[in-house]
């Protein structure tokens, strides 16, 4: 940041101690160092509005980001929000290698950190264009459901160094950042999903390639494809 000071507040000693303890245990673990346990649906931490990050973690923030990156890749997943590892701060990570030619516009999303992110649909003169696809969450392990989301969004927030960003994303990267930003508002994708589309990972393979599964599932499970 131009003012030379990334975050306005001093570290919160109690929070620093709690997070350092959690991270020490994770990084000292043998086998998968840095991998944190992922909280599952039903834990109230997933339903709270995360506290905006203003510097509470001090030097622990880079360590937390690294542990979240390792946890996301280990799962494996393409995004992870701090409440999913039990920390109620507005920090998330995401990364997706992408799938060439995928009809969901699954373009590569290089690893990045979202601090205090916000998004809004981008309108091209009229109603925002939406896309409906199957979506899952590491905190709702084993299941996926169809969610209609804006195809293009404007994303604002800060990176892990405190630098502000303001950009437009579309396709699958836009879906990922919406999903993670929703976590920080206490929302799960299920809140926005078509209930009859709910499918286990195993049953989802009935509906063919992932980028066409929503259309086939709509017919076979009997739900209107959301738009
Ligand atoms: Ni999730």
PDB file of N, CA, C and O and ligand atoms in Angstrom, residues 79-81 84 136-140 179-180 183 188-189, ligand 1:
ATOM      1  N   UNK A  79     -10.637 -23.996  -3.401  1.00  0.00           N
ATOM      2  CA  UNK A  79     -10.804 -22.815  -2.558  1.00  0.00           C
ATOM      3  C   UNK A  79     -11.001 -23.236  -1.120  1.00  0.00           C
ATOM      4  O   UNK A  79     -11.435 -24.368  -0.839  1.00  0.00           O
ATOM      5  N   UNK A  80     -10.632 -22.339  -0.193  1.00  0.00           N
ATOM      6  CA  UNK A  80     -10.795 -22.628   1.235  1.00  0.00           C
ATOM      7  C   UNK A  80     -10.861 -21.300   1.976  1.00  0.00           C
ATOM      8  O   UNK A  80     -10.034 -20.418   1.746  1.00  0.00           O
ATOM      9  N   UNK A  81     -11.841 -21.189   2.856  1.00  0.00           N
ATOM     10  CA  UNK A  81     -12.021 -19.967   3.643  1.00  0.00           C
ATOM     11  C   UNK A  81     -11.597 -20.243   5.088  1.00  0.00           C
ATOM     12  O   UNK A  81     -11.749 -21.362   5.592  1.00  0.00           O
ATOM     13  N   UNK A  84     -13.467 -22.314   7.551  1.00  0.00           N
ATOM     14  CA  UNK A  84     -13.456 -23.761   7.315  1.00  0.00           C
ATOM     15  C   UNK A  84     -12.350 -24.476   8.079  1.00  0.00           C
ATOM     16  O   UNK A  84     -12.358 -25.702   8.181  1.00  0.00           O
ATOM     17  N   UNK A 136     -19.480 -28.149  -5.241  1.00  0.00           N
ATOM     18  CA  UNK A 136     -19.304 -28.833  -3.964  1.00  0.00           C
ATOM     19  C   UNK A 136     -18.530 -27.965  -2.999  1.00  0.00           C
ATOM     20  O   UNK A 136     -18.127 -26.846  -3.328  1.00  0.00           O
ATOM     21  N   UNK A 137     -18.340 -28.476  -1.776  1.00  0.00           N
ATOM     22  CA  UNK A 137     -17.668 -27.712  -0.737  1.00  0.00           C
ATOM     23  C   UNK A 137     -16.946 -28.686   0.192  1.00  0.00           C
ATOM     24  O   UNK A 137     -17.498 -29.726   0.558  1.00  0.00           O
ATOM     25  N   UNK A 138     -15.727 -28.326   0.576  1.00  0.00           N
ATOM     26  CA  UNK A 138     -14.948 -29.205   1.456  1.00  0.00           C
ATOM     27  C   UNK A 138     -15.589 -29.340   2.834  1.00  0.00           C
ATOM     28  O   UNK A 138     -15.271 -30.273   3.565  1.00  0.00           O
ATOM     29  N   UNK A 139     -16.520 -28.441   3.176  1.00  0.00           N
ATOM     30  CA  UNK A 139     -17.227 -28.524   4.459  1.00  0.00           C
ATOM     31  C   UNK A 139     -18.573 -29.238   4.338  1.00  0.00           C
ATOM     32  O   UNK A 139     -19.316 -29.320   5.327  1.00  0.00           O
ATOM     33  N   UNK A 140     -18.890 -29.710   3.132  1.00  0.00           N
ATOM     34  CA  UNK A 140     -20.092 -30.528   2.910  1.00  0.00           C
ATOM     35  C   UNK A 140     -19.590 -31.761   2.159  1.00  0.00           C
ATOM     36  O   UNK A 140     -19.940 -32.004   1.010  1.00  0.00           O
ATOM     37  N   UNK A 179     -18.120 -18.400  -4.196  1.00  0.00           N
ATOM     38  CA  UNK A 179     -18.292 -19.445  -3.177  1.00  0.00           C
ATOM     39  C   UNK A 179     -17.471 -19.106  -1.922  1.00  0.00           C
ATOM     40  O   UNK A 179     -17.981 -19.191  -0.798  1.00  0.00           O
ATOM     41  N   UNK A 180     -16.218 -18.697  -2.117  1.00  0.00           N
ATOM     42  CA  UNK A 180     -15.355 -18.396  -0.962  1.00  0.00           C
ATOM     43  C   UNK A 180     -15.799 -17.124  -0.245  1.00  0.00           C
ATOM     44  O   UNK A 180     -15.795 -17.063   0.989  1.00  0.00           O
ATOM     45  N   UNK A 183     -18.662 -17.885   1.962  1.00  0.00           N
ATOM     46  CA  UNK A 183     -18.255 -18.491   3.238  1.00  0.00           C
ATOM     47  C   UNK A 183     -18.000 -17.411   4.299  1.00  0.00           C
ATOM     48  O   UNK A 183     -18.347 -17.575   5.466  1.00  0.00           O
ATOM     49  N   UNK A 188     -23.333 -21.053   2.994  1.00  0.00           N
ATOM     50  CA  UNK A 188     -22.857 -22.244   2.298  1.00  0.00           C
ATOM     51  C   UNK A 188     -23.532 -22.303   0.930  1.00  0.00           C
ATOM     52  O   UNK A 188     -24.642 -21.783   0.759  1.00  0.00           O
ATOM     53  N   UNK A 189     -22.897 -22.995  -0.019  1.00  0.00           N
ATOM     54  CA  UNK A 189     -23.480 -23.063  -1.367  1.00  0.00           C
ATOM     55  C   UNK A 189     -24.865 -23.681  -1.342  1.00  0.00           C
ATOM     56  O   UNK A 189     -25.710 -23.388  -2.191  1.00  0.00           O
TER      57      UNK A 189
HETATM   58 NI1  LIG B   1     -16.841 -24.283   0.453  1.00  0.00          NI
END
